[in-house]
Short mmCIF file of C-alpha atoms in Angstrom, two decimals:
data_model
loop_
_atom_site.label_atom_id
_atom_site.label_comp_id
_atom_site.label_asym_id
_atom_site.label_seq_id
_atom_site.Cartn_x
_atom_site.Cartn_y
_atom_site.Cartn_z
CA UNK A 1 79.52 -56.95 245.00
CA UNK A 2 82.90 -57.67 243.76
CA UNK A 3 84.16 -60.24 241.60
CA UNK A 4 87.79 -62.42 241.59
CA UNK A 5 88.39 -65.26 239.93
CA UNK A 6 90.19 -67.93 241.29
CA UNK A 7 89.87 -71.74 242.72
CA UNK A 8 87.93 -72.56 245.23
CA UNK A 9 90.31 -74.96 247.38
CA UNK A 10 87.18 -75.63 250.19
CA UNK A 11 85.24 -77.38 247.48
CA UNK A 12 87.86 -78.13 244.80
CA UNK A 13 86.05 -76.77 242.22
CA UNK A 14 87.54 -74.23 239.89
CA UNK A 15 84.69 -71.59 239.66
CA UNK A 16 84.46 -67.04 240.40
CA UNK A 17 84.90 -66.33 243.93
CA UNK A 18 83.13 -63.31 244.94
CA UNK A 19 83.69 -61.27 247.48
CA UNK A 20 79.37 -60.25 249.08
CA UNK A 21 78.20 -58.10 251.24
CA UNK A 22 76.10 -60.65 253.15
CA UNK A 23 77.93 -62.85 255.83
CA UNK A 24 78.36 -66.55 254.99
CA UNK A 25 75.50 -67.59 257.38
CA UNK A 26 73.22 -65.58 255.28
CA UNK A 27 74.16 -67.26 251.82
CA UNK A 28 74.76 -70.90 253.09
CA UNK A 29 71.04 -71.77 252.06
CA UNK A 30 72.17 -70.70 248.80
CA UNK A 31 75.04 -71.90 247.69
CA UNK A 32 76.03 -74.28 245.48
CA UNK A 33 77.81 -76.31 247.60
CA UNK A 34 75.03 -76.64 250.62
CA UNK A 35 72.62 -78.14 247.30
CA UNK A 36 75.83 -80.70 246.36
CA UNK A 37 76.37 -81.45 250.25
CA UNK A 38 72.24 -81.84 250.57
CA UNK A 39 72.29 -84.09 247.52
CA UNK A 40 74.92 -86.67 248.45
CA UNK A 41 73.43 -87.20 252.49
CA UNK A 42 70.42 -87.98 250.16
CA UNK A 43 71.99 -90.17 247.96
CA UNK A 44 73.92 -91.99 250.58
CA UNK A 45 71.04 -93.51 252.11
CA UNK A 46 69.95 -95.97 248.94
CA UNK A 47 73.37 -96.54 248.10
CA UNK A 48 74.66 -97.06 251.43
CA UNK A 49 71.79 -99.91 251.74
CA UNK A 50 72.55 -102.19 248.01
CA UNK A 51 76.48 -101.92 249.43
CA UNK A 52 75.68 -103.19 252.70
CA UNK A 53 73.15 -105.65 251.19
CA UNK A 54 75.58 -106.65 248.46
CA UNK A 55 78.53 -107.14 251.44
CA UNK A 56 75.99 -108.90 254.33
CA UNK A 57 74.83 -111.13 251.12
CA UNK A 58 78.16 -112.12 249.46
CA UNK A 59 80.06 -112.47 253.31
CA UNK A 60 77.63 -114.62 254.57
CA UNK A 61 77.00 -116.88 250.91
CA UNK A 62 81.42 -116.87 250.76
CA UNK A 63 81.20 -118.33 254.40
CA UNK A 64 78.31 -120.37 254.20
CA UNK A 65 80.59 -122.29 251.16
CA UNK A 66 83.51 -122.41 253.20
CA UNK A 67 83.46 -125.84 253.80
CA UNK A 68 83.40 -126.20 250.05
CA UNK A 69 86.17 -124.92 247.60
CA UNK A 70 83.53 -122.48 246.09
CA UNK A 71 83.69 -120.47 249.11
CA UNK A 72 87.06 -119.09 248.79
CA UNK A 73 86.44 -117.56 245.56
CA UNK A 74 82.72 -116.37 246.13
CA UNK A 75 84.88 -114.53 248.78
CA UNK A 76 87.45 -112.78 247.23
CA UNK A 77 84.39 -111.91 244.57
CA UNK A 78 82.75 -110.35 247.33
CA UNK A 79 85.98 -108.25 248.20
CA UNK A 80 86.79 -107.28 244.35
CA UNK A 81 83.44 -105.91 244.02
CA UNK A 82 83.08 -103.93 247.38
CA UNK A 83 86.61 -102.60 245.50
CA UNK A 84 84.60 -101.57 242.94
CA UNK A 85 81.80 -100.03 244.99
CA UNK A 86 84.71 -98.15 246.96
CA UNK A 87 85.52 -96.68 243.40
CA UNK A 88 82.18 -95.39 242.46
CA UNK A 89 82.10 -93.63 246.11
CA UNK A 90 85.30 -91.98 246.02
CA UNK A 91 84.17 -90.80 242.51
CA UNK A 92 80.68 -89.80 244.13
CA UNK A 93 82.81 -88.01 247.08
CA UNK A 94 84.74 -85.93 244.30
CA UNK A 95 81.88 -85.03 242.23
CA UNK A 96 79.27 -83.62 245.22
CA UNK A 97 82.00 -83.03 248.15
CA UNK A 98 85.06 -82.00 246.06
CA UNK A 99 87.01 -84.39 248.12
CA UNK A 100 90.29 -85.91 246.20
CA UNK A 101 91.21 -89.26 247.71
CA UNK A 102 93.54 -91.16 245.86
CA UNK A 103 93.21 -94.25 244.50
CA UNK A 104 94.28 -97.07 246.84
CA UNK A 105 97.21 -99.35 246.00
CA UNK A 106 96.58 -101.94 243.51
CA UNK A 107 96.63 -105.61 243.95
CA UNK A 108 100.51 -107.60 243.76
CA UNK A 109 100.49 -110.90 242.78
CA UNK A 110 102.76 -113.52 243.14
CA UNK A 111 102.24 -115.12 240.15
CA UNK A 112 99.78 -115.41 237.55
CA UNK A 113 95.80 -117.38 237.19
CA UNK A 114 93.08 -116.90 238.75
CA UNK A 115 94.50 -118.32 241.80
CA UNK A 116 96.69 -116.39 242.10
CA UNK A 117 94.52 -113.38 242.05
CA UNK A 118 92.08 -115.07 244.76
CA UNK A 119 95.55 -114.92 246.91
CA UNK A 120 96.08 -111.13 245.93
CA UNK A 121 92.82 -110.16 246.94
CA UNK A 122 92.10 -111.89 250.09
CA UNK A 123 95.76 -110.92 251.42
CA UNK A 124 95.33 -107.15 250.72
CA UNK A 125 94.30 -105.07 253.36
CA UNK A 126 92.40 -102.54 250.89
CA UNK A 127 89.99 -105.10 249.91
CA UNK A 128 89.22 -105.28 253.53
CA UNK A 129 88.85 -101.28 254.33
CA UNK A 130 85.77 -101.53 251.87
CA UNK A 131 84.51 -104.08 252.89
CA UNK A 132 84.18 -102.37 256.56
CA UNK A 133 83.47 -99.25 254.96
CA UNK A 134 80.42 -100.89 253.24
CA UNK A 135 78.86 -102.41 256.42
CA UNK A 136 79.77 -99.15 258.82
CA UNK A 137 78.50 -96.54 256.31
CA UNK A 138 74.66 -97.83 256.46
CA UNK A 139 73.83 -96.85 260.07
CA UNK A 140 75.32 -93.62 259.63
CA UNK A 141 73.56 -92.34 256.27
CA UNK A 142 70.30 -93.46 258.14
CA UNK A 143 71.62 -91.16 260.80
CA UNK A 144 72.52 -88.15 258.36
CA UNK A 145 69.34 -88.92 256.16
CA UNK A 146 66.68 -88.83 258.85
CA UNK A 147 68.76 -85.67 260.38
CA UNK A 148 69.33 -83.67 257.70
CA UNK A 149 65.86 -83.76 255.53
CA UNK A 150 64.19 -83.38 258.74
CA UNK A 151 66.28 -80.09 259.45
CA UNK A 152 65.31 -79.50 255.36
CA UNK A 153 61.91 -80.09 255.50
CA UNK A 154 60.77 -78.49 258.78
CA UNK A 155 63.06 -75.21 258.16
CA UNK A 156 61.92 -74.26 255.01
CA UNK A 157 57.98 -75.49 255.76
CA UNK A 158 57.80 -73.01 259.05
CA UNK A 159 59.60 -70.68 257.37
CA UNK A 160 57.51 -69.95 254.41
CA UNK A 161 54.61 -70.76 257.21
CA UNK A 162 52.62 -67.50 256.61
CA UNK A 163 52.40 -67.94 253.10
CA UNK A 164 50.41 -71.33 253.66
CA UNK A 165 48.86 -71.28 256.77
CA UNK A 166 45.25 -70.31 255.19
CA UNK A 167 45.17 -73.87 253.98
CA UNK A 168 44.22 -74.92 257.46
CA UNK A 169 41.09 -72.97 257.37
CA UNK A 170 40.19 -73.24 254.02
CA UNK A 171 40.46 -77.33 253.32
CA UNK A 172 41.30 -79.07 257.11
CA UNK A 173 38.50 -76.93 259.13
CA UNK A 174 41.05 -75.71 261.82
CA UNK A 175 42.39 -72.24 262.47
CA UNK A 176 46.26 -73.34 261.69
CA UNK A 177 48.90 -75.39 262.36
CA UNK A 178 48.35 -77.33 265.39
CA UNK A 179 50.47 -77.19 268.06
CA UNK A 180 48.88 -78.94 270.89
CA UNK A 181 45.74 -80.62 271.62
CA UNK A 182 44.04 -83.44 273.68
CA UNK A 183 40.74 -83.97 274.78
CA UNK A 184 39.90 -80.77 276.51
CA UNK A 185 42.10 -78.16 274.08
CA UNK A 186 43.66 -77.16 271.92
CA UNK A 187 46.87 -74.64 270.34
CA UNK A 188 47.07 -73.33 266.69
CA UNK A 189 48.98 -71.19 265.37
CA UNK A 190 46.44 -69.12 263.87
CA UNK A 191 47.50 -64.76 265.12
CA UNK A 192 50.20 -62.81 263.57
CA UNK A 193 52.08 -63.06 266.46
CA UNK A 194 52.72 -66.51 266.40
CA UNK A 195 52.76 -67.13 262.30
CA UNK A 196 55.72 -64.56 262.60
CA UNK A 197 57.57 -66.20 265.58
CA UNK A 198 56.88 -69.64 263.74
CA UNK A 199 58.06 -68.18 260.45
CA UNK A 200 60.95 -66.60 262.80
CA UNK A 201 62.20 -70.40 264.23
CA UNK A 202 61.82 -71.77 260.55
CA UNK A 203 64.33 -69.32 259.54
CA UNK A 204 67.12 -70.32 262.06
CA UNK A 205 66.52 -73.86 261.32
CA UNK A 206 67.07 -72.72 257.82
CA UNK A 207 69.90 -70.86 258.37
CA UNK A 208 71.42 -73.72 260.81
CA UNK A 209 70.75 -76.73 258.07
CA UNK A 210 73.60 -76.08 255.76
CA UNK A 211 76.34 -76.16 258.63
CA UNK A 212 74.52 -79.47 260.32
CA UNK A 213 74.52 -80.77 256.60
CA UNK A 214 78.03 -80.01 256.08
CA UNK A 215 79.10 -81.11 259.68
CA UNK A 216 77.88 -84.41 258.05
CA UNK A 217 79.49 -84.96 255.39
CA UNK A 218 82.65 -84.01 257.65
CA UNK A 219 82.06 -87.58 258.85
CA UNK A 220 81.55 -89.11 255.37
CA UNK A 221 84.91 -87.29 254.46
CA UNK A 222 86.53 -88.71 256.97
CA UNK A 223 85.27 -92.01 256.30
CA UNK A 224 85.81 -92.38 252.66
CA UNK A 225 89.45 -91.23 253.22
CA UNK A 226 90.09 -93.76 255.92
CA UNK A 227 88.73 -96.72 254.35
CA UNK A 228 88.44 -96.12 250.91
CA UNK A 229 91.70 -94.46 250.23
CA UNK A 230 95.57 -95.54 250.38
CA UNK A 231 96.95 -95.93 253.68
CA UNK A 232 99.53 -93.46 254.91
CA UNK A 233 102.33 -96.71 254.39
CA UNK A 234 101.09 -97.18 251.20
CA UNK A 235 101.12 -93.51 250.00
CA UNK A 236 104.66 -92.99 251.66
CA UNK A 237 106.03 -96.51 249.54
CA UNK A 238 104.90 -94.73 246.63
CA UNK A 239 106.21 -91.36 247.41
CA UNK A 240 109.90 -93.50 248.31
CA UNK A 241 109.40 -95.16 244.99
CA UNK A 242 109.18 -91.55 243.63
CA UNK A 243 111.77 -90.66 245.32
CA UNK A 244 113.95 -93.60 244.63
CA UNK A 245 113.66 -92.46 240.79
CA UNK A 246 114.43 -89.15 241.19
CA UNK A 247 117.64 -90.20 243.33
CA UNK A 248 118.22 -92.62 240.24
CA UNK A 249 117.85 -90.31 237.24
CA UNK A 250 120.11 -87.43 239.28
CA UNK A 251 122.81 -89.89 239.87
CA UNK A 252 122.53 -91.00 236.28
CA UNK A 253 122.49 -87.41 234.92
CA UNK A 254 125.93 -86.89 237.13
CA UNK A 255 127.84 -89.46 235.93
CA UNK A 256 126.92 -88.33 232.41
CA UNK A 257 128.05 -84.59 233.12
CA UNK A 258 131.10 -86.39 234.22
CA UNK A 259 131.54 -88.16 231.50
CA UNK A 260 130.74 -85.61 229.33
CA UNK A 261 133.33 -83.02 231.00
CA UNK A 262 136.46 -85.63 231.13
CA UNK A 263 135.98 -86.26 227.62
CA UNK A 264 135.51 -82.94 226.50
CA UNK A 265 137.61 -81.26 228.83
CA UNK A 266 140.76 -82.90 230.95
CA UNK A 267 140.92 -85.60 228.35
CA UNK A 268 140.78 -84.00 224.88
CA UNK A 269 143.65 -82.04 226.10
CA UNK A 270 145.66 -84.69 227.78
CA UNK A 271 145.37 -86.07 223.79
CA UNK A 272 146.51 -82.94 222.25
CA UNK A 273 149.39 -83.00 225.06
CA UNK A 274 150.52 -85.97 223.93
CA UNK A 275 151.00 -85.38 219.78
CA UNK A 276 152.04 -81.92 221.13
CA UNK A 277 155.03 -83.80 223.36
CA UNK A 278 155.58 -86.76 220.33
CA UNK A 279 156.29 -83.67 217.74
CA UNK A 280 158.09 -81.93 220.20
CA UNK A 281 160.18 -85.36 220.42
CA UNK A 282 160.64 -85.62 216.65
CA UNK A 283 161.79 -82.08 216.43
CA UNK A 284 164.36 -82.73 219.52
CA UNK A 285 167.39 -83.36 217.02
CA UNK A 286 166.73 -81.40 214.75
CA UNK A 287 165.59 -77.87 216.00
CA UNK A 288 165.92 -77.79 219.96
CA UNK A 289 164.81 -74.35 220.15
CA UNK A 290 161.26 -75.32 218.36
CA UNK A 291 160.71 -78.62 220.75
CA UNK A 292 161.43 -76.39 223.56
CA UNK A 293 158.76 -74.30 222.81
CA UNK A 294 156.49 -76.96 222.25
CA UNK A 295 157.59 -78.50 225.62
CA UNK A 296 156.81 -75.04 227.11
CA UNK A 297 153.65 -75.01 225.33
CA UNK A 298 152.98 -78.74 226.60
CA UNK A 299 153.49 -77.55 229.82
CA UNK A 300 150.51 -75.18 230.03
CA UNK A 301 148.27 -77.32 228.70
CA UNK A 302 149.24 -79.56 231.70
CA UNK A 303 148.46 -76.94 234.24
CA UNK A 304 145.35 -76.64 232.44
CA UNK A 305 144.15 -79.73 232.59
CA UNK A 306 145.12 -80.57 236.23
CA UNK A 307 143.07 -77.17 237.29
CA UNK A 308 140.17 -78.87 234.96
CA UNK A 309 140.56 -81.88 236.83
CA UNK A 310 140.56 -80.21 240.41
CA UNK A 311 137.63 -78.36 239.24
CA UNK A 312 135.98 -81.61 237.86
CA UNK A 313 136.64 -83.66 241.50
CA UNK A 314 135.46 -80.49 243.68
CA UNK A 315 132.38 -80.69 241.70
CA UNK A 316 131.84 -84.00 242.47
CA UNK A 317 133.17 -83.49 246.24
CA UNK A 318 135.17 -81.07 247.38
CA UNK A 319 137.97 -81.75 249.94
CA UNK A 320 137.27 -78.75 252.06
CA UNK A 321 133.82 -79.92 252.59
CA UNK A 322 135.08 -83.24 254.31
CA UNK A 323 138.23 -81.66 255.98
CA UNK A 324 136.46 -78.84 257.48
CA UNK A 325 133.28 -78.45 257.02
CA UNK A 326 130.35 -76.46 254.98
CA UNK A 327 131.49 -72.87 256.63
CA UNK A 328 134.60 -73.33 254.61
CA UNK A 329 133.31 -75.33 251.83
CA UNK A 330 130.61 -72.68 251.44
CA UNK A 331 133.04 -69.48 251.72
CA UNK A 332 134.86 -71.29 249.13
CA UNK A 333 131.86 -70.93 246.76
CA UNK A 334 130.67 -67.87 247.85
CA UNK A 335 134.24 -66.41 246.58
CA UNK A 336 133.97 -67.91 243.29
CA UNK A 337 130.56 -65.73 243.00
CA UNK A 338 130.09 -63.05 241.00
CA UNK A 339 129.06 -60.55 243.27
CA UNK A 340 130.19 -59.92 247.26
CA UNK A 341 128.20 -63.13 249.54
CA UNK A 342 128.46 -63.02 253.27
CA UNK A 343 128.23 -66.39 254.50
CA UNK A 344 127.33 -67.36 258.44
CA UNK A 345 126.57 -70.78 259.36
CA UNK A 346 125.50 -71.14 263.07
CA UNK A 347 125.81 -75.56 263.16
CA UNK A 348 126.69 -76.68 266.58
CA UNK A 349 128.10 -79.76 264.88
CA UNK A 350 128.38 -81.33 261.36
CA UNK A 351 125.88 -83.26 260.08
CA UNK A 352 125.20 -86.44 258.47
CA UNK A 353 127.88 -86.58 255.41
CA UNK A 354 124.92 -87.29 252.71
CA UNK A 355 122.90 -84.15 254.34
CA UNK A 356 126.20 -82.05 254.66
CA UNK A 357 126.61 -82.54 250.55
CA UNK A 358 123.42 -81.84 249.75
CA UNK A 359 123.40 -78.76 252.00
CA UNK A 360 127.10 -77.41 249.88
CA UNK A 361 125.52 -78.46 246.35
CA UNK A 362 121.97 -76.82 247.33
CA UNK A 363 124.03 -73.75 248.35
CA UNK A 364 126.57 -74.02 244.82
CA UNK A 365 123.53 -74.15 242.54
CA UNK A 366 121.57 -70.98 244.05
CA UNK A 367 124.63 -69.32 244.09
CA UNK A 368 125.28 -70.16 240.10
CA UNK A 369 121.63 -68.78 239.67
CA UNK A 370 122.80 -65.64 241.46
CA UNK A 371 125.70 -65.28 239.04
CA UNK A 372 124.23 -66.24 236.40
CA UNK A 373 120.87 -64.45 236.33
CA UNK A 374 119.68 -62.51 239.39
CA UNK A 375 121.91 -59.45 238.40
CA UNK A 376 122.45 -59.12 241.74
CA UNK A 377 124.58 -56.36 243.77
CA UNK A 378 124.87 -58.90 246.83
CA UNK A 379 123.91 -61.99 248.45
CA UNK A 380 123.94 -63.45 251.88
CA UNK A 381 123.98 -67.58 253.06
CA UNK A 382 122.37 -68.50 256.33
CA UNK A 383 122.60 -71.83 257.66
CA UNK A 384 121.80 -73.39 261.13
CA UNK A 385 119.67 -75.64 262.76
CA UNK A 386 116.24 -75.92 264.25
CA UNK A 387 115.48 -79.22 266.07
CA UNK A 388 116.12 -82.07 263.97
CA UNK A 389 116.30 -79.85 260.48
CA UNK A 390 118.93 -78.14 259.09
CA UNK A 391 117.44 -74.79 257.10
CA UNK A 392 119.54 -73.05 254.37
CA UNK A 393 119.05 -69.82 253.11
CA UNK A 394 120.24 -67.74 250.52
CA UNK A 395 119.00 -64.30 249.49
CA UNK A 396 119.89 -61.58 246.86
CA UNK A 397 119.25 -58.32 245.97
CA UNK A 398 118.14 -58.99 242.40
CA UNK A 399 115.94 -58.63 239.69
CA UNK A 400 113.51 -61.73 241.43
CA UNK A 401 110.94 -63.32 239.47
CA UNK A 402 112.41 -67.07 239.98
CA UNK A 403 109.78 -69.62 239.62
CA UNK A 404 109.90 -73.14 240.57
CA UNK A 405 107.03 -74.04 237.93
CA UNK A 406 108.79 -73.16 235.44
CA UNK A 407 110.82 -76.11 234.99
CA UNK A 408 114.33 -74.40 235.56
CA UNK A 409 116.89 -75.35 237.80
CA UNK A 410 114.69 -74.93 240.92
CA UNK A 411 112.37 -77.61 240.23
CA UNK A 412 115.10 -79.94 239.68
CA UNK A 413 116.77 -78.98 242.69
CA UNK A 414 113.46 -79.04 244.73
CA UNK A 415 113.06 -82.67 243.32
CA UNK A 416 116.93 -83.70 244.44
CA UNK A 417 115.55 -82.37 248.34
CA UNK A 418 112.25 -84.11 247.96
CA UNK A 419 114.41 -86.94 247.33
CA UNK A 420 115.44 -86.70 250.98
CA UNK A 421 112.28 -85.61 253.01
CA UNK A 422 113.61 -81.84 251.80
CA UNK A 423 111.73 -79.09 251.16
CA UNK A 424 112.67 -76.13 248.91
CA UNK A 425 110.82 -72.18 249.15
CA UNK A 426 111.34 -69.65 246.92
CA UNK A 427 110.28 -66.28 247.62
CA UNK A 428 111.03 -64.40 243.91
CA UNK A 429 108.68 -61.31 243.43
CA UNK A 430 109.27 -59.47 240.32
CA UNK A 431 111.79 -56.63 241.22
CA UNK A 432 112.83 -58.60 243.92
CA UNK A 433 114.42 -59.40 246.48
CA UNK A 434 114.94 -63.42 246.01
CA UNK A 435 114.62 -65.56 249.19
CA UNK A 436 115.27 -68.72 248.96
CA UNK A 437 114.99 -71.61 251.24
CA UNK A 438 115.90 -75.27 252.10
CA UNK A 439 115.00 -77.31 254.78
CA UNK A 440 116.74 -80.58 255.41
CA UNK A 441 116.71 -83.77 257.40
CA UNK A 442 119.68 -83.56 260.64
CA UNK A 443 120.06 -87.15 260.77
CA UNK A 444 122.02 -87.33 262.93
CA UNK A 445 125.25 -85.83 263.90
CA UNK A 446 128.34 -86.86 262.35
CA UNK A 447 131.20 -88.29 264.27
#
């Protein structure tokens, strides 16, 4: 038997995965996770019954009181604690079924008081979902309960049979187990023969209760990520509020590059140009030859700073990219690489303009990283489009060993694509080659 460690992503549990010679069918009896599976369809059932009692009893007192004012808030107490309940059975779920469900969205109020929490919780639909869950879950734990310690009880008792069977003889004054009998006659199984075909069916119910049990808690899994976790809305407002943050901060970050390089670069030296030109002035009268070498001098500071500028606004957007495209924007880049890039881009049209500059700075930055740190002898670019996604990909012959995790560039840049429903791969083994590769959002084709 061989032995890896690693995570078990079936259960969620981090533990040593080993690698046996039996087949799974064989060890399910065994296993830790049949035992955690077993113990929560057992658990279910008296839990299952004080949350549907606790639901029936505070529904039906909430709208008993209705035509009171103490009905409204008996019912929102009702919801907030079948909340509650939801929370202690998603917890349950992750402790015995290694199931991670996330925790629902929390109430918004309009407002403050306990009013306007009443409003909050009636008025949100995941005070509802537990509610249901509470008062659906009961007739189906008494379904997995009866079904799966029968399949328990009656596997393992047949199958250790022969090791019991004298008991019949010795204390109830038959020959064994009975199997039939009425008035006239009567069946035990009392001969070798049939302790060892009894023994026999008690070992494939054995062997067939873990993958009943676990068929299950399939249902349970379902049902506590329907009800008791976040809606798919819900978890993709979240994920757009993510979003809209990262979108923030990378806009915010830009403008302070910007800032950073006018004030460092185009306009520290459009300062020095002008004392340079007010000396050069002063010295006019007086030594012609001198200001005419600082004019001179002037004057290449001012071709400077114009190619800084350029540099500055084709960082920001280039012209080429909105004239003609990203196969010319991106042949511009790949010619300000370090190393020889063939670029083909197969687009049979131009995409949204948003998409289109994402597409040029996703292919700028991998290219920097290229320069910069692949050591690369080469490099290719690859864009087209598949359906309604636009796929970029750029690959070198380097060193590899790029990492995402790591918190370099690529997890920023995987975070700018997220942003947009983007996804970034990177395929870096050590020694390389580096693959890298973005998919994009079409939307829509650009008129």
């Amino acid at each position: 038997m061989a032995t890896d460690y690693g995570y078990d992503s079936g259960l969620g549990f981090p533990e040593t995965v080993r690698r046996h010679r039996l087949p799974a069918g064989l060890r399910a009896p065994f296993e830790g996770r049949t035992w955690r599976e077993f113990g929560y369809v057992l658990l279910s059932l008296p839990i299952s019954i004080l949350m549907f009692t606790y639901a029936v009893t505070m529904v039906s007192l909430g709208a008993g009181l209705l035509v009171t004012f103490l009905g409204i808030p008996v019912f929102a107490a009702g919801l907030a604690g079948c909340r509650g309940l939801g929370a202690l059975e998603r917890a349950r779920a992750r402790g015995l079924l290694g199931l991670e469900v996330a925790d629902p969205e929390p109430l918004r109020r309009r407002g403050s008081g306990f009013m306007a929490w009443i409003g909050a919780v009636l008025k949100s639909g995941t005070s509802w979902r537990p509610l249901l869950y509470s008062v659906l879950h009961l007739p189906w734990a008494l379904f997995s309960f009866v079904v799966a310690v029968n399949f328990w009880v009656y596997g393992w008792a047949l199958l250790t049979y022969p090791l019991w069977f004298w008991v019949f003889p010795a204390y109830a004054g038959q020959d064994g187990l009975q199997l039939y009998g009425d008035q006239t006659h009567q069946v035990y199984l009392d001969n070798p023969f049939e302790i060892g075909v009894t023994a026999l069916v008690g070992l494939l119910f054995t062997l067939a209760t873990p993958w009943i049990v676990r068929a299950l808690t399939t249902v349970d899994r379902v049902m506590v990520h329907g009800l008791l976790g976040p809606t798919r809305l819900s978890a993709r407002v979240v994920e757009l509020e993510s979003d809209r943050g990262v979108v923030v901060d990378t806009a915010a970050a830009d403008l302070r590059r910007i800032e950073r390089d006018l004030h460092d670069g185009a306009q520290a030296r459009l300062v020095a140009l002008a004392m340079d030109l007010g000396l050069a002035k002063e010295k006019l009268a007086e030594d012609p030859q001198a200001a005419a070498r600082m004019v001179d001098e002037a004057h290449g500071e001012v071709k400077t700073a114009l190619q800084e500028l350029r540099d500055l606004a084709r960082g920001i957007h280039p012209a080429v990219l909105t004239d003609r495209g990203l196969d010319a924007a991106l042949s511009s880049v790949a010619s300000r690489c370090t190393v020889p890039v063939q670029v083909e881009v197969d687009l049979p049209a131009r995409p949204a303009p948003a998409i289109e500059g994402i597409a040029y700075f996703t292919v700028s930055e991998l290219l920097q990283n290229v320069s910069k740190h692949a050591r690369a002898t080469g490099a290719a670019v690859d864009v087209w489009r598949v359906e309604d996604r636009l796929l970029l990909q750029v690959v070198d012959n380097g060193v590899g060993g790029a990492d995402v995790s790591a918190g370099s560039g690529l997890a920023g840049l995987a975070e700018r694509l997220d942003a947009v429903d983007g996804i970034l791969v990177v395929d870096s083994p050590v020694g390389g080659p580096t693959r890298v590769t973005a998919e994009l959002p079409w939307r829509g084709d650009r008129v």
